[in-house]
Coordinates of N, CA and C in Angstrom, one line a residue:
M1 N 0.8 -1.2 0.0 CA 0.0 0.0 0.0 C 0.9 1.3 0.0
R2 N 1.9 1.3 0.9 CA 2.7 2.5 1.0 C 3.5 2.6 -0.3
H3 N 4.0 1.5 -0.9 CA 4.7 1.6 -2.2 C 3.9 2.2 -3.3
A4 N 2.6 1.7 -3.4 CA 1.7 2.2 -4.4 C 1.5 3.7 -4.3
V5 N 1.2 4.1 -3.1 CA 0.9 5.5 -2.9 C 2.2 6.4 -3.1
R6 N 3.3 5.9 -2.6 CA 4.6 6.7 -2.8 C 4.8 6.9 -4.3
S7 N 4.6 5.8 -5.1 CA 4.8 5.9 -6.5 C 3.8 6.9 -7.2
A8 N 2.6 6.9 -6.7 CA 1.5 7.8 -7.2 C 1.9 9.2 -6.9
V9 N 2.3 9.5 -5.6 CA 2.6 10.8 -5.2 C 3.8 11.4 -6.0
A10 N 4.8 10.5 -6.3 CA 5.9 11.0 -7.1 C 5.5 11.3 -8.5
A11 N 4.6 10.6 -9.0 CA 4.1 10.9 -10.4 C 3.3 12.2 -10.4
L12 N 2.5 12.4 -9.4 CA 1.7 13.6 -9.3 C 2.6 14.9 -9.1
R13 N 3.6 14.7 -8.3 CA 4.5 15.9 -8.1 C 5.3 16.2 -9.3
G14 N 5.5 15.2 -10.2 CA 6.2 15.5 -11.4 C 5.3 16.1 -12.5
A15 N 4.0 16.4 -12.1 CA 3.1 17.0 -13.1 C 2.4 18.2 -12.5
E16 N 3.1 18.9 -11.6 CA 2.4 20.0 -10.9 C 2.0 21.1 -11.8
G17 N 2.7 21.3 -12.9 CA 2.3 22.4 -13.8 C 1.2 22.1 -14.8
A18 N 0.7 20.9 -14.7 CA -0.3 20.4 -15.7 C -1.7 21.0 -15.5
D19 N -2.6 20.7 -16.4 CA -4.0 21.2 -16.3 C -4.8 20.2 -15.5
W20 N -5.0 20.5 -14.2 CA -5.6 19.6 -13.3 C -7.2 19.6 -13.5
D21 N -7.7 20.5 -14.3 CA -9.1 20.5 -14.6 C -9.4 19.7 -15.9
A22 N -8.4 19.1 -16.5 CA -8.6 18.2 -17.6 C -9.3 17.0 -17.2
R23 N -10.1 16.4 -18.1 CA -10.9 15.2 -17.8 C -9.9 14.0 -17.6
A24 N -10.2 13.2 -16.6 CA -9.3 12.1 -16.2 C -9.7 10.8 -17.0
G25 N -9.0 10.6 -18.1 CA -9.3 9.4 -18.9 C -10.7 9.3 -19.4
S26 N -11.3 8.1 -19.1 CA -12.7 7.9 -19.5 C -13.7 8.3 -18.4
L27 N -13.2 8.9 -17.3 CA -14.1 9.3 -16.2 C -14.8 10.6 -16.6
E28 N -15.8 10.9 -15.8 CA -16.5 12.2 -16.0 C -16.0 13.3 -15.0
W29 N -14.9 12.9 -14.3 CA -14.3 13.8 -13.4 C -13.1 14.4 -13.9
S30 N -12.7 15.6 -13.3 CA -11.4 16.2 -13.7 C -10.3 15.4 -13.0
C31 N -9.0 15.7 -13.4 CA -7.9 15.0 -12.8 C -7.8 15.3 -11.3
W32 N -8.1 16.6 -10.9 CA -8.1 17.0 -9.5 C -9.1 16.2 -8.8
E33 N -10.4 16.2 -9.3 CA -11.4 15.5 -8.6 C -11.1 14.0 -8.4
T34 N -10.5 13.4 -9.4 CA -10.2 12.0 -9.4 C -9.1 11.7 -8.3
V35 N -8.1 12.5 -8.1 CA -7.2 12.3 -7.0 C -7.9 12.5 -5.7
E36 N -8.8 13.5 -5.6 CA -9.5 13.6 -4.3 C -10.4 12.4 -4.1
H37 N -11.0 11.9 -5.1 CA -11.8 10.6 -5.0 C -10.9 9.5 -4.5
L38 N -9.7 9.4 -5.1 CA -8.8 8.3 -4.7 C -8.4 8.5 -3.2
A39 N -8.0 9.7 -2.8 CA -7.7 9.9 -1.4 C -8.9 9.5 -0.5
D40 N -10.1 9.9 -0.9 CA -11.3 9.6 -0.2 C -11.5 8.1 0.0
D41 N -11.2 7.3 -1.1 CA -11.3 5.9 -1.1 C -10.4 5.3 0.0
L42 N -9.2 5.8 0.0 CA -8.2 5.2 1.0 C -8.6 5.6 2.4
F43 N -9.1 6.8 2.6 CA -9.6 7.2 3.9 C -10.8 6.3 4.3
A44 N -11.7 6.1 3.4 CA -12.9 5.3 3.7 C -12.6 3.9 4.1
Y45 N -11.6 3.3 3.4 CA -11.2 1.9 3.7 C -10.5 1.9 5.1
A46 N -9.7 2.9 5.4 CA -9.1 2.9 6.7 C -10.2 3.1 7.8
A47 N -11.2 3.9 7.5 CA -12.3 4.1 8.4 C -13.1 2.9 8.7
Q48 N -13.3 2.0 7.7 CA -14.1 0.8 7.9 C -13.4 -0.1 8.9
L49 N -12.1 0.0 9.0 CA -11.4 -0.9 9.9 C -11.2 -0.2 11.3
G50 N -11.7 1.0 11.5 CA -11.4 1.7 12.7 C -12.3 1.4 13.9
P51 N -13.6 1.2 13.8 CA -14.4 1.0 15.0 C -14.0 -0.3 15.7
E52 N -14.2 -0.3 17.0 CA -14.0 -1.5 17.8 C -14.8 -2.7 17.3
Q53 N -16.0 -2.4 16.9 CA -16.9 -3.4 16.2 C -17.2 -2.9 14.8
P54 N -16.3 -3.2 13.8 CA -16.5 -2.7 12.4 C -17.9 -3.0 11.9
P55 N -18.5 -2.1 11.1 CA -19.9 -2.4 10.6 C -19.9 -3.6 9.7
S56 N -21.0 -4.4 9.8 CA -21.1 -5.5 8.9 C -22.0 -5.3 7.7
D57 N -22.8 -4.2 7.7 CA -23.8 -4.1 6.7 C -23.9 -2.7 6.1
T58 N -22.9 -1.8 6.5 CA -23.0 -0.4 5.9 C -21.6 0.2 6.1
E59 N -21.4 1.4 5.4 CA -20.2 2.2 5.6 C -20.3 2.9 7.0
V60 N -19.2 3.3 7.5 CA -19.1 4.2 8.7 C -19.9 5.4 8.3
A61 N -20.6 6.0 9.3 CA -21.7 7.0 8.9 C -21.1 8.4 8.8
F62 N -20.1 8.6 7.9 CA -19.7 9.9 7.5 C -20.7 10.4 6.4
L63 N -20.7 11.7 6.3 CA -21.6 12.3 5.2 C -20.7 12.5 4.0
W64 N -21.0 11.8 3.0 CA -20.3 11.9 1.7 C -21.2 12.8 0.8
S65 N -20.5 13.8 0.2 CA -21.3 14.8 -0.7 C -20.4 15.3 -1.7
P66 N -20.9 15.6 -2.9 CA -20.1 16.2 -4.0 C -20.0 17.7 -3.9
R67 N -19.0 18.3 -4.4 CA -18.8 19.7 -4.5 C -19.6 20.3 -5.6
R68 N -19.9 19.5 -6.6 CA -20.7 20.0 -7.8 C -21.5 18.8 -8.3
P69 N -22.6 19.1 -9.0 CA -23.4 18.1 -9.5 C -22.6 17.2 -10.5
G70 N -22.6 15.9 -10.3 CA -21.8 15.0 -11.1 C -20.4 14.8 -10.7
G71 N -20.0 15.5 -9.6 CA -18.6 15.3 -9.1 C -18.7 14.1 -8.1
P72 N -17.5 13.6 -7.7 CA -17.5 12.5 -6.7 C -18.0 13.0 -5.4
A73 N -18.7 12.1 -4.7 CA -19.2 12.3 -3.4 C -18.1 11.9 -2.4
N74 N -17.5 12.8 -1.7 CA -16.4 12.6 -0.8 C -16.6 13.1 0.6
V75 N -15.8 12.6 1.5 CA -15.6 13.3 2.8 C -14.3 14.2 2.7
V76 N -13.4 13.6 1.9 CA -12.0 14.3 1.8 C -12.0 15.2 0.6
F77 N -11.6 16.4 0.8 CA -11.3 17.4 -0.3 C -10.0 18.1 0.0
A78 N -9.3 18.4 -1.0 CA -8.0 19.1 -0.9 C -8.3 20.6 -1.1
D79 N -7.5 21.4 -0.4 CA -7.6 22.9 -0.5 C -7.0 23.3 -1.8
R80 N -7.8 23.8 -2.7 CA -7.3 24.1 -4.1 C -6.2 25.2 -4.0
A81 N -6.2 26.0 -3.0 CA -5.2 27.1 -2.8 C -3.8 26.5 -2.6
A82 N -3.8 25.2 -2.1 CA -2.5 24.6 -1.8 C -1.9 24.0 -3.0
G83 N -2.6 24.0 -4.1 CA -2.1 23.5 -5.4 C -1.9 22.0 -5.5
A84 N -1.2 21.6 -6.5 CA -1.0 20.2 -6.8 C -0.1 19.5 -5.7
A85 N 0.8 20.3 -5.1 CA 1.6 19.8 -4.0 C 0.7 19.4 -2.8
G86 N -0.3 20.3 -2.5 CA -1.2 20.0 -1.4 C -2.1 18.8 -1.7
L87 N -2.5 18.7 -2.9 CA -3.3 17.6 -3.3 C -2.5 16.3 -3.2
A88 N -1.3 16.3 -3.6 CA -0.4 15.1 -3.4 C -0.2 14.7 -1.9
Q89 N -0.1 15.8 -1.1 CA 0.0 15.5 0.3 C -1.2 14.9 0.9
V90 N -2.4 15.4 0.5 CA -3.6 14.8 1.0 C -3.7 13.3 0.6
L91 N -3.3 12.9 -0.6 CA -3.3 11.5 -1.0 C -2.3 10.7 -0.2
E92 N -1.1 11.3 0.0 CA -0.1 10.6 0.8 C -0.6 10.3 2.2
T93 N -1.3 11.3 2.8 CA -1.8 11.2 4.1 C -2.8 10.1 4.3
C94 N -3.8 10.1 3.3 CA -4.8 9.1 3.4 C -4.3 7.7 3.1
G95 N -3.3 7.6 2.2 CA -2.6 6.3 2.0 C -1.9 5.8 3.3
A96 N -1.3 6.7 4.0 CA -0.6 6.4 5.3 C -1.6 5.9 6.3
M97 N -2.8 6.5 6.4 CA -3.9 6.1 7.3 C -4.3 4.7 7.0
L98 N -4.5 4.4 5.7 CA -4.9 3.0 5.4 C -3.8 2.0 5.7
A99 N -2.6 2.3 5.4 CA -1.5 1.4 5.7 C -1.4 1.2 7.2
A100 N -1.5 2.2 8.0 CA -1.4 2.0 9.4 C -2.6 1.2 9.9
M101 N -3.8 1.4 9.5 CA -4.9 0.6 9.9 C -4.8 -0.9 9.5
V102 N -4.3 -1.1 8.3 CA -4.1 -2.5 7.9 C -3.0 -3.2 8.7
R103 N -2.0 -2.4 9.1 CA -0.9 -3.0 9.8 C -1.3 -3.3 11.3
T104 N -2.2 -2.5 11.9 CA -2.5 -2.7 13.3 C -3.8 -3.4 13.5
T105 N -4.6 -3.7 12.5 CA -5.9 -4.4 12.7 C -5.7 -5.9 12.6
P106 N -6.2 -6.7 13.5 CA -6.1 -8.1 13.5 C -6.6 -8.7 12.2
A107 N -6.0 -9.7 11.7 CA -6.4 -10.3 10.4 C -7.8 -10.9 10.5
T108 N -8.2 -11.2 11.7 CA -9.6 -11.8 11.9 C -10.7 -10.8 11.7
V109 N -10.4 -9.5 11.7 CA -11.4 -8.5 11.6 C -12.1 -8.5 10.2
R110 N -13.4 -8.3 10.2 CA -14.2 -8.2 9.0 C -15.0 -6.9 9.0
S111 N -15.1 -6.3 7.8 CA -15.9 -5.1 7.8 C -16.6 -5.0 6.4
H112 N -17.6 -4.2 6.4 CA -18.5 -4.1 5.2 C -17.8 -3.4 4.0
H113 N -18.0 -4.0 2.9 CA -17.8 -3.3 1.6 C -18.9 -3.6 0.7
V114 N -19.2 -2.8 -0.3 CA -20.4 -3.0 -1.1 C -20.3 -4.3 -1.9
F115 N -19.1 -4.8 -2.2 CA -18.9 -6.0 -2.9 C -18.8 -7.2 -1.9
G116 N -19.0 -7.0 -0.7 CA -19.0 -8.1 0.3 C -17.9 -7.8 1.4
A117 N -18.2 -8.3 2.6 CA -17.3 -8.1 3.7 C -15.8 -8.5 3.4
S118 N -14.9 -7.8 3.9 CA -13.5 -8.1 3.6 C -12.7 -7.9 4.9
D119 N -11.4 -8.3 4.8 CA -10.4 -8.3 5.9 C -9.4 -7.2 5.7
P120 N -8.5 -6.9 6.6 CA -7.5 -5.9 6.4 C -6.7 -6.1 5.1
E121 N -6.3 -7.3 4.8 CA -5.5 -7.6 3.6 C -6.4 -7.2 2.4
G122 N -7.6 -7.5 2.4 CA -8.5 -7.2 1.3 C -8.7 -5.7 1.1
F123 N -8.8 -5.0 2.2 CA -8.9 -3.5 2.1 C -7.6 -2.9 1.5
A124 N -6.5 -3.5 2.0 CA -5.2 -3.0 1.4 C -5.1 -3.2 -0.1
A125 N -5.6 -4.4 -0.5 CA -5.5 -4.7 -2.0 C -6.5 -3.8 -2.7
M126 N -7.7 -3.5 -2.2 CA -8.6 -2.6 -2.8 C -7.9 -1.2 -2.9
G127 N -7.2 -0.8 -1.9 CA -6.6 0.5 -1.9 C -5.5 0.6 -3.0
V128 N -4.8 -0.5 -3.2 CA -3.7 -0.6 -4.2 C -4.4 -0.5 -5.6
V129 N -5.4 -1.2 -5.8 CA -6.1 -1.2 -7.1 C -6.6 0.2 -7.4
E130 N -7.3 0.8 -6.4 CA -7.8 2.2 -6.6 C -6.7 3.1 -7.0
T131 N -5.5 3.0 -6.3 CA -4.4 3.8 -6.6 C -3.8 3.6 -8.0
L132 N -3.6 2.4 -8.4 CA -3.0 2.1 -9.7 C -3.9 2.5 -10.8
V133 N -5.2 2.2 -10.7 CA -6.1 2.5 -11.9 C -6.5 4.0 -12.0
H134 N -6.6 4.6 -10.8 CA -7.0 6.0 -10.9 C -5.8 6.9 -11.3
L135 N -4.6 6.4 -10.9 CA -3.4 7.2 -11.5 C -3.4 7.0 -13.0
H136 N -3.8 5.9 -13.5 CA -3.9 5.7 -14.9 C -4.8 6.7 -15.5
D137 N -6.0 6.8 -14.9 CA -7.0 7.8 -15.4 C -6.4 9.2 -15.4
V138 N -5.8 9.6 -14.3 CA -5.2 10.9 -14.1 C -4.0 11.1 -15.1
A139 N -3.2 10.1 -15.3 CA -2.1 10.3 -16.2 C -2.6 10.5 -17.6
Q140 N -3.7 9.9 -18.0 CA -4.2 10.1 -19.3 C -4.6 11.6 -19.5
G141 N -5.3 12.1 -18.5 CA -5.7 13.5 -18.5 C -4.6 14.5 -18.5
L142 N -3.5 14.2 -17.8 CA -2.4 15.1 -17.6 C -1.3 14.9 -18.7
G143 N -1.5 13.8 -19.5 CA -0.4 13.5 -20.5 C 0.8 13.1 -19.8
A144 N 0.7 12.4 -18.7 CA 1.9 11.9 -17.9 C 2.1 10.4 -18.1
R145 N 3.2 9.9 -17.8 CA 3.5 8.5 -17.9 C 3.3 7.8 -16.6
W146 N 2.6 6.7 -16.6 CA 2.3 5.9 -15.4 C 2.3 4.4 -15.8
E147 N 3.2 3.7 -15.2 CA 3.2 2.2 -15.4 C 3.7 1.6 -14.1
P148 N 2.8 1.1 -13.3 CA 3.2 0.6 -12.0 C 4.0 -0.7 -12.0
D149 N 4.4 -1.1 -10.8 CA 5.2 -2.3 -10.6 C 4.4 -3.5 -11.0
T150 N 5.0 -4.4 -11.8 CA 4.4 -5.6 -12.3 C 4.0 -6.5 -11.2
G151 N 4.9 -6.7 -10.2 CA 4.7 -7.6 -9.1 C 3.5 -7.1 -8.3
L152 N 3.3 -5.8 -8.1 CA 2.2 -5.3 -7.4 C 0.9 -5.6 -8.1
C153 N 0.9 -5.4 -9.4 CA -0.3 -5.7 -10.2 C -0.6 -7.2 -10.1
D154 N 0.4 -8.1 -10.1 CA 0.2 -9.5 -10.0 C -0.5 -9.9 -8.6
R155 N 0.0 -9.2 -7.6 CA -0.5 -9.6 -6.3 C -2.0 -9.2 -6.1
V156 N -2.4 -8.0 -6.6 CA -3.8 -7.6 -6.5 C -4.7 -8.3 -7.4
L157 N -4.2 -8.7 -8.6 CA -5.0 -9.6 -9.5 C -5.3 -10.9 -8.8
A158 N -4.3 -11.5 -8.2 CA -4.4 -12.8 -7.5 C -5.4 -12.6 -6.3
R159 N -5.4 -11.5 -5.6 CA -6.2 -11.3 -4.4 C -7.6 -11.0 -4.7
L160 N -7.8 -10.1 -5.7 CA -9.2 -9.5 -5.9 C -9.9 -10.0 -7.2
F161 N -9.1 -10.5 -8.2 CA -9.7 -10.8 -9.5 C -9.3 -12.3 -9.8
P162 N -9.9 -13.2 -9.1 CA -9.6 -14.7 -9.4 C -10.0 -15.1 -10.7
D163 N -10.9 -14.4 -11.4 CA -11.4 -14.7 -12.7 C -10.5 -14.2 -13.8
A164 N -9.4 -13.4 -13.5 CA -8.6 -12.8 -14.5 C -7.6 -13.8 -15.0
P165 N -7.2 -13.8 -16.3 CA -6.2 -14.7 -16.8 C -4.9 -14.5 -16.1
A166 N -4.2 -15.6 -15.9 CA -2.9 -15.6 -15.2 C -1.7 -15.6 -16.1
D167 N -1.9 -15.8 -17.4 CA -0.8 -15.9 -18.4 C -0.6 -14.7 -19.3
T168 N -1.1 -13.6 -18.8 CA -1.0 -12.3 -19.6 C -0.2 -11.3 -18.9
D169 N 0.3 -10.3 -19.6 CA 1.0 -9.2 -18.9 C 0.1 -8.6 -17.8
R170 N 0.8 -8.3 -16.6 CA 0.0 -8.0 -15.5 C -0.7 -6.6 -15.5
W171 N 0.0 -5.6 -15.9 CA -0.6 -4.2 -15.9 C -1.7 -4.2 -16.9
P172 N -1.5 -4.6 -18.2 CA -2.7 -4.6 -19.1 C -3.8 -5.4 -18.6
T173 N -3.5 -6.5 -17.9 CA -4.6 -7.4 -17.4 C -5.4 -6.7 -16.3
L174 N -4.7 -5.9 -15.4 CA -5.4 -5.2 -14.4 C -6.3 -4.1 -15.0
L175 N -5.7 -3.4 -16.0 CA -6.6 -2.4 -16.7 C -7.8 -3.1 -17.4
W176 N -7.6 -4.2 -18.0 CA -8.7 -5.0 -18.6 C -9.7 -5.4 -17.5
A177 N -9.2 -5.9 -16.3 CA -10.1 -6.4 -15.3 C -10.9 -5.2 -14.7
T178 N -10.5 -4.0 -14.8 CA -11.2 -2.8 -14.2 C -11.9 -2.0 -15.4
G179 N -12.1 -2.6 -16.5 CA -12.8 -2.0 -17.6 C -12.1 -0.9 -18.3
R180 N -10.8 -0.8 -18.2 CA -10.0 0.3 -18.8 C -9.2 0.0 -20.0
G181 N -9.2 -1.3 -20.5 CA -8.4 -1.6 -21.6 C -8.8 -2.9 -22.2
D182 N -8.2 -3.1 -23.4 CA -8.4 -4.4 -24.1 C -7.3 -5.4 -23.8
L183 N -7.7 -6.7 -23.9 CA -6.7 -7.8 -23.6 C -7.0 -8.8 -24.7
P184 N -5.9 -9.1 -25.5 CA -6.1 -10.0 -26.6 C -6.7 -11.3 -26.2
G185 N -7.7 -11.8 -26.9 CA -8.4 -13.0 -26.6 C -9.5 -12.9 -25.6
H186 N -9.7 -11.7 -25.1 CA -10.7 -11.6 -24.1 C -11.6 -10.3 -24.4
A187 N -12.9 -10.5 -24.3 CA -13.8 -9.4 -24.6 C -13.6 -8.3 -23.6
R188 N -13.7 -7.1 -24.1 CA -13.6 -5.9 -23.2 C -14.7 -5.9 -22.2
R189 N -14.4 -5.6 -20.9 CA -15.4 -5.5 -19.9 C -16.1 -4.2 -19.9
T190 N -17.4 -4.2 -19.9 CA -18.2 -3.0 -19.7 C -18.8 -2.9 -18.3
A191 N -18.6 -3.9 -17.5 CA -19.0 -3.9 -16.1 C -18.0 -4.8 -15.4
W192 N -17.6 -4.4 -14.2 CA -16.6 -5.2 -13.5 C -16.8 -5.0 -12.0
R193 N -16.2 -6.0 -11.2 CA -16.1 -5.9 -9.8 C -14.9 -6.7 -9.3
W194 N -14.6 -6.5 -8.1 CA -13.5 -7.4 -7.5 C -14.2 -8.3 -6.4
Y195 N -13.4 -9.2 -5.9 CA -13.9 -10.2 -4.9 C -13.0 -10.1 -3.7
G196 N -13.4 -9.3 -2.7 CA -12.6 -9.0 -1.6 C -12.8 -10.0 -0.4
A197 N -13.5 -11.1 -0.6 CA -13.7 -12.0 0.5 C -12.4 -12.5 1.0
P198 N -12.3 -12.7 2.4 CA -11.0 -13.2 2.9 C -10.6 -14.5 2.3
R199 N -9.3 -14.8 2.2 CA -8.8 -16.0 1.6 C -9.4 -17.2 2.4
G200 N -9.8 -18.2 1.7 CA -10.5 -19.4 2.3 C -12.0 -19.2 2.5
A201 N -12.5 -18.0 2.1 CA -13.9 -17.8 2.2 C -14.5 -17.3 0.9
G202 N -14.0 -17.8 -0.2 CA -14.4 -17.4 -1.5 C -13.6 -16.3 -2.1
G203 N -12.4 -16.0 -1.4 CA -11.5 -15.0 -1.9 C -10.4 -15.5 -2.8
E204 N -10.3 -16.8 -3.0 CA -9.2 -17.4 -3.8 C -9.8 -17.8 -5.1

């Protein structure tokens, strides 16, 4: 988790002078909004692991709301006056929160996710996927280069996408699994989900 976020933050800091209001890839959000959404995802996953008795059927009761119609509904927003450096810092901070919660939460803990209850390892994997694919979206909008670690892609594919082919290049396969790219020999996905169930409980 920390490695994925560090790589993402480095990429964002290398594009500070870019047009952050540009549309992020195929999303309806701007690059700035997409990074805020990513930071909010990491915050939300950390929050799900926070209560002494994590919720089994709902998200922790924060109020998520958009800043504009059609924008992402977040708890976390970055101060636009702080610029891209501030935005990257917000992402880094939320990533650190999730990494800390995963590290300190017992592996036996289960908490709600819309795709089914998961454990700390599963929430970490979700956070990594969110980071890798949303940086892809942002990089498209900013005209920046982004190609994450192959081993990291392989680990999250194995953990969250048991239906993905195992004999294809890992980064293109993760993009295909999340509906963002083509993969030779496989129909493009128009809908997708991951499987965050703990290992041994339908997660393998």
